[in-house]
């Protein structure tokens, strides 16, 4: 198997000796494995990698907390197929100069693009092999969140992190920002003394006095997986090839919570082949992190809101770990193919959970997932194109189409296939899929061809996979997860709601987080404020330290006008920046004028502590404008 790097060198050598058309074909066939098209057309990037592609890059950066700016240089190694122009995506970057490998100054121009970014055009000389771009990030860099010491656990040191997915990497690195390309990278990052820097790469485990850290990622990754975090961090090992980074005050709790990660990795490998990234670490970020988790290679970024104290929310870790196959190894070629990342990952995540904790446990998670999907479909509209697996995001912020559909409908689709062919056949199929496309990108259409040739050909009648992929809603005959344990919860809830039983008689001693979630989500519309109070008195739900249960409880408190919960709700909204929690809570508050006014007051205080992806969503919900 010829590696991409060697392929690129052969491609470059071929450049010298034949016509343009031959050159292109030769380069493509040498650098692509099994003849897959190299670069899918991506409407969310200005880069034209089919002409000049970046094959690897080096970052030399300074992280300045006083000014909240990252500045320095990025050096791109080029894979030139045709033309003399390199186009990079940039968003709100100050581009200072561009030089090539021989120190020659190159002409460049930033051409205005759209609200998602601009195009940096660089004029190459005939023998330019690499370009060095000197730049600094802008004030509004959407990938970055800068936190003052007060916004951290330790309260003494500042913190910053990046979030690249979907198209935010261009706000901190001038780059061809499309998931259809892959790059290796190295980096040197200077941070204030006393802080540690970590990336989606080989990482340090200790601080150094100079605050200068070096990084290497020598497996090719898509640009949305470039990632950096800087703070007062410490490391604890969790096993031979896994560990956790957190602020010192969080490290013991985090080590306890994630103790099963080695076992998860082993289970994953047994299912679908080797973990190919060497080390698997997790960094626990401050609560302002806008997601639950982000699958940055070798270093999952995680919200502290999954640290419940009882390991009950760790399916999120199984999810991010599973991305080491689905997403990071085999990558969606464009954001329209997002379900190839997330649907496969949810399926894989649930298989890991089942392997570790059993079918009954996994099935509770599946029912909760189906409830999420039901709500999302209701919200989007049953006929909405956003309920197709294959999305049409052209001209839109890809973020807007990234809903539970990709995750949960994607999951049900794979489970449907599994149930038709049987688990052993399906597992073999998936394992081969990951292996044969490792470090490649995949479009939905390429996947359908692969599916036809490797799985559907084994069936007497070809099932209607297109109904799942190109049509709205759920096809008839879709799998329906069921949980006996949840049925018992439903019985208890109904007995209590009908007045047959007092709240303190509900037999909840054995309930896990998931049963509580199901209970709270299931409260019917007729439950009134007094009944909410009764539940709260019996179970102290307003005070729960479990973020998932808290979010579900606050949701019900808003719906039912249970104001006793509002002080805690306010504290939650001020502390937590995870969009999955914020969005439904602010949406519920926005449905009546009193709550809306209250929410606007809370948001005015909270907004500067949220990351741009959350701010963008909540601004819309509350009709917030900067002018007030
Ligand atoms: N890759 C996603 C997060 C993401 C998606 C970031 C789209 C930007 C755009 C990550 O793997 C994820 O799905 N996180 C979920 C948790 C998961 C258990 C469903 C989250 O953050 O809630
Ligand atoms: Zn995911």
XYZ file of C-alpha atoms and ligand atoms in Angstrom:
651
model
C 0.000 0.000 0.000
C 1.482 3.311 -1.052
C 1.186 5.989 1.611
C -0.247 9.363 0.723
C 3.066 11.054 1.327
C 4.962 8.793 -1.048
C 2.091 9.101 -3.473
C 2.433 12.845 -3.345
C 6.140 12.621 -4.062
C 5.547 10.350 -7.027
C 2.827 12.747 -8.133
C 5.248 15.647 -7.969
C 7.872 13.741 -9.941
C 5.340 12.934 -12.615
C 4.579 16.648 -12.854
C 7.870 17.254 -14.585
C 7.403 14.802 -17.377
C 3.916 14.787 -18.844
C 0.862 16.808 -19.865
C -1.538 18.351 -17.365
C -4.318 15.840 -17.868
C -2.014 12.832 -17.436
C -0.410 14.466 -14.414
C -3.720 14.804 -12.661
C -4.793 11.243 -13.282
C -1.435 9.886 -12.254
C -1.356 11.921 -9.038
C -4.888 10.880 -8.162
C -4.349 7.194 -8.736
C -1.120 7.205 -6.764
C -2.498 9.062 -3.805
C -5.902 7.473 -3.577
C -6.379 4.015 -2.212
C -8.514 1.694 -4.292
C -9.258 4.415 -6.778
C -11.702 6.531 -4.781
C -12.184 10.060 -5.990
C -9.856 12.207 -4.009
C -11.715 15.376 -3.225
C -15.465 15.530 -3.073
C -16.970 18.873 -4.037
C -17.530 20.784 -0.816
C -19.693 23.907 -0.994
C -18.488 25.009 2.426
C -14.874 25.561 1.433
C -13.197 27.885 -1.062
C -10.133 25.664 -1.305
C -9.597 23.898 -4.623
C -7.488 20.949 -3.494
C -7.869 19.190 -6.831
C -5.513 21.873 -8.182
C -3.228 22.634 -5.256
C -3.709 20.727 -2.020
C -2.082 21.056 1.367
C -0.603 17.717 2.406
C 0.901 18.689 5.743
C 1.350 21.786 7.831
C 3.450 23.193 10.630
C 2.191 25.732 13.140
C 4.419 28.096 15.083
C 2.083 29.958 17.403
C 2.002 32.250 20.378
C -1.084 32.203 22.610
C -1.594 35.640 24.106
C -4.159 35.676 26.933
C -3.856 39.432 27.571
C -4.938 40.311 24.073
C -6.935 37.125 23.474
C -5.075 36.550 20.225
C -3.218 33.646 18.668
C -0.474 34.759 16.287
C 2.409 33.250 14.378
C 2.867 31.279 11.203
C 1.455 28.285 9.429
C 3.622 26.542 6.831
C 1.791 24.467 4.269
C 3.510 21.726 2.240
C 1.870 21.647 -1.147
C 0.748 18.905 -3.440
C 0.516 20.696 -6.786
C -1.533 19.140 -9.548
C -2.262 22.188 -11.690
C -2.298 25.970 -11.741
C -0.301 28.440 -9.708
C -2.722 29.422 -7.039
C -3.282 28.102 -3.535
C -6.654 28.950 -2.006
C -7.150 28.787 1.752
C -10.228 29.390 3.873
C -9.936 32.237 6.367
C -12.417 33.877 8.700
C -11.641 37.100 10.486
C -7.867 36.486 10.307
C -5.288 39.226 9.939
C -2.991 37.942 7.173
C 0.357 39.724 7.472
C 2.637 38.174 4.862
C 3.190 35.092 2.730
C 6.600 33.630 1.823
C 7.590 30.465 0.010
C 10.216 27.827 0.835
C 12.935 29.903 -0.775
C 12.054 32.972 1.269
C 10.428 34.738 -1.655
C 7.499 37.003 -0.832
C 4.322 35.834 -2.521
C 1.387 37.990 -3.624
C -1.873 37.284 -1.916
C -5.390 38.612 -1.775
C -8.286 37.963 0.587
C -11.447 37.749 -1.481
C -14.697 38.404 0.343
C -16.718 35.258 0.688
C -19.856 34.845 2.740
C -20.806 34.940 6.409
C -18.913 31.676 6.919
C -15.557 32.881 5.712
C -13.372 34.382 2.999
C -10.886 33.012 0.466
C -7.170 33.707 0.739
C -5.674 33.458 -2.768
C -1.901 32.982 -2.847
C 0.057 33.321 -6.073
C 2.622 30.516 -6.329
C 5.860 30.627 -8.279
C 6.577 27.713 -10.612
C 8.851 25.963 -8.139
C 7.127 26.937 -4.886
C 6.870 23.841 -2.735
C 5.589 25.304 0.499
C 4.146 28.570 1.766
C 4.510 30.232 5.142
C 1.619 32.485 6.145
C 2.116 34.948 9.009
C -1.167 35.825 10.688
C -3.107 36.652 13.826
C -6.612 35.726 14.901
C -9.318 38.376 15.056
C -11.405 39.501 18.014
C -14.390 37.494 16.906
C -12.572 34.222 16.144
C -15.500 31.809 16.285
C -13.454 28.698 17.104
C -11.936 30.180 20.232
C -13.212 30.660 23.730
C -11.052 32.617 26.143
C -11.847 32.279 29.817
C -10.803 34.487 32.694
C -9.571 32.716 35.822
C -13.016 33.204 37.476
C -14.567 31.049 34.758
C -12.387 28.069 35.658
C -12.523 25.664 38.566
C -9.212 26.734 40.101
C -10.002 30.486 39.714
C -6.307 31.306 39.420
C -5.315 30.703 35.797
C -6.977 31.550 32.479
C -8.070 28.880 30.005
C -8.700 28.709 26.273
C -9.822 26.047 23.812
C -10.676 25.724 20.135
C -13.658 24.021 18.522
C -13.142 23.224 14.830
C -16.194 21.280 13.711
C -17.862 22.094 11.450
C -16.221 25.051 9.682
C -14.568 27.011 12.455
C -10.925 25.948 12.066
C -10.570 28.696 9.443
C -11.020 31.276 12.217
C -7.744 30.250 13.880
C -5.691 28.745 11.020
C -5.641 29.758 7.342
C -6.372 26.313 5.922
C -8.255 24.349 3.277
C -11.111 23.797 5.655
C -12.946 20.877 4.112
C -13.471 17.394 5.560
C -12.678 16.052 2.072
C -8.965 16.733 2.567
C -6.504 15.200 5.041
C -3.318 16.606 6.498
C -0.624 15.604 8.936
C 0.772 18.321 11.187
C 3.435 19.420 13.597
C 3.278 22.428 15.884
C 5.181 24.529 18.347
C 2.996 26.531 20.709
C 4.138 29.139 23.227
C 1.868 29.803 26.191
C 2.297 31.766 29.440
C 4.482 30.015 31.978
C 2.440 27.884 34.387
C 0.017 26.692 31.700
C 0.021 23.521 29.616
C -0.914 23.313 25.937
C -2.513 20.222 24.401
C -3.492 19.392 20.856
C -5.123 16.621 18.818
C -1.650 15.100 18.580
C 1.136 13.504 20.612
C 0.901 15.445 23.851
C 3.050 16.355 26.850
C 2.030 15.057 30.273
C 3.875 17.699 32.239
C 4.238 21.450 32.226
C 7.529 23.110 31.403
C 8.789 26.442 32.705
C 9.293 28.030 29.307
C 5.705 27.335 28.303
C 6.837 26.045 24.895
C 5.265 22.790 23.699
C 5.857 20.699 20.576
C 3.302 18.492 18.887
C 3.178 15.901 16.149
C 0.241 14.254 14.410
C 1.621 12.009 11.738
C -1.615 10.375 10.715
C -3.586 12.438 8.218
C -6.697 14.080 9.679
C -9.378 16.402 8.305
C -8.972 20.085 9.288
C -12.013 20.158 11.585
C -10.014 17.925 13.945
C -7.214 20.459 14.463
C -7.547 21.397 18.118
C -5.780 23.261 20.907
C -6.496 23.720 24.617
C -4.450 25.738 27.098
C -4.879 25.960 30.837
C -3.719 24.913 34.263
C -3.840 21.219 33.437
C -2.595 18.066 34.996
C -2.498 14.477 33.737
C -3.573 11.171 35.295
C -3.017 7.854 33.613
C -6.016 5.541 33.261
C -4.176 2.600 31.771
C -1.579 1.547 29.274
C -2.745 3.805 26.500
C -5.275 6.154 28.046
C -5.383 9.016 30.461
C -7.193 12.156 31.458
C -6.239 15.828 31.626
C -8.106 18.250 33.857
C -7.625 21.176 36.160
C -6.016 19.939 39.382
C -9.269 20.291 41.374
C -11.050 17.994 38.904
C -8.449 15.334 38.201
C -9.450 12.789 40.866
C -13.141 12.971 40.062
C -12.357 12.650 36.362
C -10.104 9.624 36.903
C -12.858 7.912 38.862
C -15.531 8.730 36.299
C -13.585 7.502 33.279
C -12.065 4.384 34.836
C -13.680 2.114 32.221
C -12.095 3.758 29.207
C -9.455 1.062 28.645
C -12.147 -1.568 28.734
C -14.203 0.445 26.279
C -11.239 0.623 23.915
C -10.675 -3.122 24.108
C -14.366 -3.783 23.464
C -14.277 -1.425 20.486
C -11.250 -3.181 19.035
C -12.875 -6.558 19.424
C -15.836 -5.299 17.475
C -14.302 -3.359 14.612
C -10.531 -3.666 14.522
C -7.483 -1.990 16.031
C -7.450 1.440 17.622
C -5.036 3.137 15.262
C -4.134 6.352 17.019
C -1.757 5.111 19.726
C -2.894 6.982 22.832
C -6.491 7.821 23.821
C -6.836 10.676 26.297
C -9.700 12.861 27.467
C -9.467 16.489 28.511
C -12.139 17.820 30.852
C -12.795 21.420 29.850
C -14.560 24.173 31.807
C -18.394 23.997 31.698
C -18.539 26.603 28.932
C -17.519 23.960 26.388
C -20.427 24.097 23.914
C -20.653 20.354 23.281
C -20.835 17.214 25.333
C -17.776 15.879 23.630
C -15.617 16.451 20.585
C -13.634 13.623 19.034
C -10.324 15.389 18.493
C -7.864 12.592 17.620
C -5.879 11.203 20.553
C -7.576 13.761 22.815
C -11.344 13.845 23.229
C -12.551 17.246 24.454
C -15.271 16.750 27.074
C -17.711 18.801 29.107
C -17.461 18.500 32.911
C -21.259 18.026 32.946
C -20.762 14.296 32.303
C -18.941 13.946 35.612
C -21.923 12.797 37.643
C -19.936 10.999 40.327
C -21.450 7.609 39.492
C -20.138 6.950 35.951
C -23.692 7.114 34.628
C -23.030 9.509 31.744
C -19.982 7.845 30.229
C -21.724 6.648 27.083
C -20.516 10.001 25.813
C -16.950 8.772 26.144
C -17.865 5.572 24.287
C -19.285 7.855 21.587
C -16.194 10.026 21.201
C -13.948 6.964 21.337
C -16.020 5.315 18.597
C -15.312 8.326 16.386
C -11.717 7.068 16.281
C -13.127 4.689 13.643
C -16.265 6.369 12.316
C -15.364 9.952 11.534
C -11.668 10.160 12.246
C -10.595 7.082 10.253
C -13.411 7.105 7.699
C -14.532 10.699 7.356
C -17.660 12.273 5.905
C -16.528 13.876 2.641
C -18.824 16.878 3.028
C -21.164 18.095 5.761
C -24.098 16.786 3.709
C -22.734 13.329 4.569
C -22.603 14.090 8.313
C -24.713 11.005 9.142
C -21.797 8.818 8.020
C -19.884 10.267 10.971
C -22.595 10.443 13.607
C -25.043 7.662 12.744
C -22.221 5.112 12.593
C -20.767 6.499 15.795
C -24.023 6.206 17.726
C -24.396 2.626 16.506
C -20.809 1.857 17.532
C -21.218 3.673 20.873
C -24.258 1.555 21.736
C -22.400 -1.621 20.859
C -19.571 -0.642 23.207
C -22.072 0.093 25.983
C -23.819 -3.200 25.386
C -20.507 -5.076 25.499
C -19.611 -3.496 28.846
C -22.955 -3.147 30.631
C -25.381 -5.452 28.839
C -28.319 -5.247 26.485
C -30.778 -3.945 29.065
C -28.595 -0.944 29.793
C -27.950 -0.176 26.120
C -31.644 -0.450 25.371
C -32.441 2.277 27.913
C -30.037 4.551 26.056
C -31.676 3.586 22.774
C -35.160 4.460 23.996
C -33.913 7.856 25.188
C -32.313 8.371 21.767
C -35.564 7.543 20.015
C -37.374 10.078 22.205
C -34.844 12.712 21.137
C -35.404 11.802 17.504
C -39.175 11.994 17.904
C -38.908 15.512 19.371
C -36.512 16.636 16.665
C -38.716 15.332 13.850
C -41.711 17.055 15.410
C -39.767 20.297 15.565
C -38.377 20.103 12.034
C -41.642 18.939 10.480
C -42.257 15.414 9.240
C -41.685 16.370 5.610
C -38.608 18.463 6.189
C -35.576 17.690 4.063
C -33.548 18.058 7.237
C -34.999 14.696 8.282
C -33.232 12.979 5.349
C -29.999 11.263 6.275
C -28.285 12.875 3.300
C -28.475 16.608 3.948
C -28.627 19.606 1.620
C -26.663 22.264 3.417
C -25.518 24.327 0.450
C -25.665 28.024 1.336
C -26.458 27.346 4.983
C -24.432 27.072 8.118
C -23.755 23.315 8.308
C -24.459 23.583 12.019
C -28.132 24.234 11.267
C -28.630 20.815 9.718
C -26.679 18.879 12.316
C -29.574 17.536 14.346
C -30.516 14.295 16.085
C -31.560 12.986 12.661
C -27.969 12.181 11.657
C -27.415 10.555 15.040
C -30.596 8.691 15.843
C -32.140 8.039 12.434
C -28.636 7.051 11.342
C -28.478 4.664 14.294
C -31.860 3.117 13.511
C -30.875 2.652 9.865
C -27.784 0.662 10.821
C -29.711 -1.311 13.411
C -32.309 -2.083 10.728
C -29.559 -3.432 8.467
C -28.112 -5.413 11.357
C -31.469 -6.983 12.168
C -31.958 -8.008 8.542
C -28.592 -9.692 7.990
C -27.826 -10.764 11.541
C -25.148 -9.453 13.868
C -22.170 -11.582 12.796
C -22.561 -10.633 9.139
C -23.145 -6.986 9.944
C -20.157 -6.802 12.280
C -17.903 -8.329 9.670
C -19.213 -5.828 7.142
C -18.518 -2.832 9.409
C -15.078 -4.051 10.392
C -14.100 -4.438 6.755
C -15.623 -1.059 5.928
C -13.464 0.725 8.515
C -10.343 -1.164 7.541
C -10.646 -0.812 3.817
C -11.319 2.927 4.018
C -8.983 3.898 6.839
C -7.715 7.494 6.478
C -10.087 8.145 3.597
C -13.200 10.190 3.094
C -16.591 8.850 2.130
C -19.634 10.296 0.417
C -23.138 8.941 0.938
C -23.212 7.753 -2.660
C -19.899 5.922 -2.334
C -21.240 4.286 0.786
C -24.372 3.049 -0.990
C -22.207 1.452 -3.696
C -20.064 -0.185 -1.026
C -23.162 -1.373 0.820
C -24.608 -2.856 -2.359
C -21.426 -4.706 -3.200
C -20.624 -5.977 0.267
C -23.863 -6.494 2.155
C -27.046 -6.084 0.147
C -25.733 -8.532 -2.468
C -26.076 -11.224 0.188
C -29.817 -10.648 0.481
C -32.602 -12.203 -1.579
C -34.337 -8.913 -2.079
C -32.669 -5.532 -2.008
C -34.169 -3.469 0.853
C -35.130 0.148 0.230
C -32.123 1.929 1.680
C -32.909 5.038 -0.341
C -36.083 5.541 1.706
C -33.874 6.068 4.754
C -31.304 8.209 3.036
C -33.232 10.445 0.646
C -36.719 10.583 2.172
C -38.148 12.304 5.243
C -39.203 10.731 8.521
C -38.786 7.093 9.444
C -39.604 4.356 6.913
C -42.245 1.823 7.871
C -40.859 -1.174 9.687
C -38.071 0.777 11.391
C -36.679 -0.748 14.594
C -38.323 0.366 17.836
C -36.140 0.053 20.945
C -38.017 -1.080 24.074
C -36.935 -1.162 27.685
C -38.648 -3.240 30.388
C -37.044 -1.125 33.028
C -38.625 1.976 31.525
C -41.994 0.267 31.471
C -41.776 -0.144 35.227
C -40.920 3.536 35.508
C -43.976 4.390 33.420
C -46.191 2.321 35.722
C -44.853 4.097 38.789
C -45.296 7.487 37.167
C -48.872 6.765 36.166
C -49.770 5.443 39.598
C -48.391 8.619 41.142
C -49.967 10.968 38.594
C -53.399 9.404 39.070
C -53.176 10.008 42.804
C -53.056 6.303 43.719
C -49.663 6.670 45.314
C -47.668 9.369 47.079
C -44.356 10.441 45.599
C -42.376 9.125 48.553
C -43.834 5.669 47.880
C -42.346 5.478 44.383
C -39.815 2.667 44.493
C -36.905 4.477 42.960
C -34.030 3.190 45.107
C -32.624 1.099 42.256
C -33.180 3.662 39.528
C -30.220 4.729 37.436
C -29.810 8.157 35.853
C -31.546 6.817 32.758
C -34.649 5.748 34.649
C -34.817 9.135 36.322
C -34.485 10.802 32.949
C -37.275 8.699 31.540
C -39.436 9.480 34.559
C -38.929 13.232 34.384
C -39.275 13.426 30.596
C -42.491 11.421 30.811
C -44.353 13.717 33.231
C -47.651 14.481 31.568
C -48.918 17.937 30.709
C -51.502 17.789 33.525
C -48.942 17.605 36.313
C -49.360 20.868 38.243
C -47.127 23.044 40.402
C -48.199 21.300 43.606
C -47.309 17.912 42.193
C -43.952 19.274 41.027
C -43.393 20.484 44.569
C -44.314 17.053 45.936
C -41.771 15.368 43.657
C -39.143 17.923 44.518
C -39.706 17.458 48.256
C -39.431 13.685 47.897
C -36.413 13.552 45.554
C -34.692 16.979 45.650
C -34.652 17.149 41.886
C -33.980 20.889 41.751
C -30.767 20.271 43.653
C -29.582 17.253 41.653
C -25.904 17.241 40.744
C -26.628 15.228 37.618
C -26.680 17.610 34.650
C -28.909 15.450 32.445
C -31.542 15.027 35.133
C -31.254 18.707 36.055
C -31.796 19.807 32.454
C -34.846 17.536 32.063
C -36.248 18.716 35.402
C -35.755 22.399 34.578
C -37.483 21.804 31.269
C -40.528 20.444 33.100
C -40.308 23.239 35.670
C -40.573 25.827 32.892
C -43.429 23.981 31.178
C -45.343 23.684 34.439
C -44.506 27.104 35.848
C -42.712 25.642 38.870
C -40.873 28.793 39.956
C -39.168 27.257 42.986
C -36.672 25.754 40.562
C -35.785 29.061 38.909
C -32.892 30.142 41.150
C -31.140 26.840 40.403
C -32.126 27.102 36.751
C -30.485 30.511 36.657
C -27.316 29.155 38.261
C -27.288 26.340 35.689
C -27.686 28.728 32.735
C -24.916 30.929 34.089
C -22.502 28.079 34.579
C -23.121 25.620 31.753
C -22.494 26.524 28.108
C -23.398 23.165 26.577
C -25.731 23.943 23.698
C -27.705 20.721 23.942
C -28.944 21.873 27.379
C -29.210 25.586 26.675
C -31.222 25.396 23.467
C -34.349 23.619 24.750
C -34.303 25.550 28.037
C -34.138 28.970 26.398
C -36.694 27.833 23.808
C -39.117 26.814 26.539
C -38.553 30.104 28.371
C -39.166 32.065 25.168
C -42.708 30.713 24.849
C -44.254 33.109 27.385
C -43.570 36.822 27.952
C -42.692 36.664 31.666
C -40.218 33.848 31.253
C -38.807 35.462 28.126
C -38.013 38.665 29.992
C -36.440 36.652 32.793
C -34.404 34.594 30.303
C -33.173 37.725 28.548
C -31.921 39.012 31.877
C -30.082 35.776 32.589
C -28.676 35.631 29.068
C -27.334 39.173 29.302
C -25.160 37.982 32.188
C -24.304 34.580 30.761
C -23.633 35.398 27.112
C -20.010 36.520 27.363
C -19.156 33.183 28.993
C -20.673 31.065 26.208
C -18.812 29.859 23.119
C -19.766 31.312 19.707
C -21.659 28.176 18.628
C -23.972 28.474 21.621
C -24.232 32.254 21.298
C -25.299 31.956 17.682
C -28.113 29.558 18.606
C -29.370 31.432 21.671
C -29.192 34.872 19.985
C -31.746 33.574 17.489
C -34.025 32.067 20.117
C -34.120 35.239 22.206
C -33.934 37.703 19.317
C -30.824 39.100 20.921
C -28.990 41.921 19.240
C -25.688 43.357 20.370
C -27.194 46.875 20.535
C -29.640 45.665 23.162
N -18.731 15.592 16.713
C -19.745 15.796 17.663
C -19.874 17.231 18.115
C -20.191 18.195 16.999
C -21.135 17.916 16.047
C -19.534 19.404 16.949
C -21.396 18.821 15.028
C -19.796 20.303 15.942
C -20.729 20.014 14.980
C -19.571 14.888 18.889
O -19.048 13.638 18.593
C -20.934 14.644 19.462
O -21.736 14.081 18.781
N -21.175 15.097 20.690
C -22.430 14.933 21.373
C -22.395 13.785 22.328
C -22.856 12.496 21.825
C -22.872 11.466 22.955
C -24.157 12.482 21.097
C -22.673 16.170 22.198
O -21.810 17.029 22.244
O -23.732 16.283 22.808
Zn -20.381 12.401 17.526
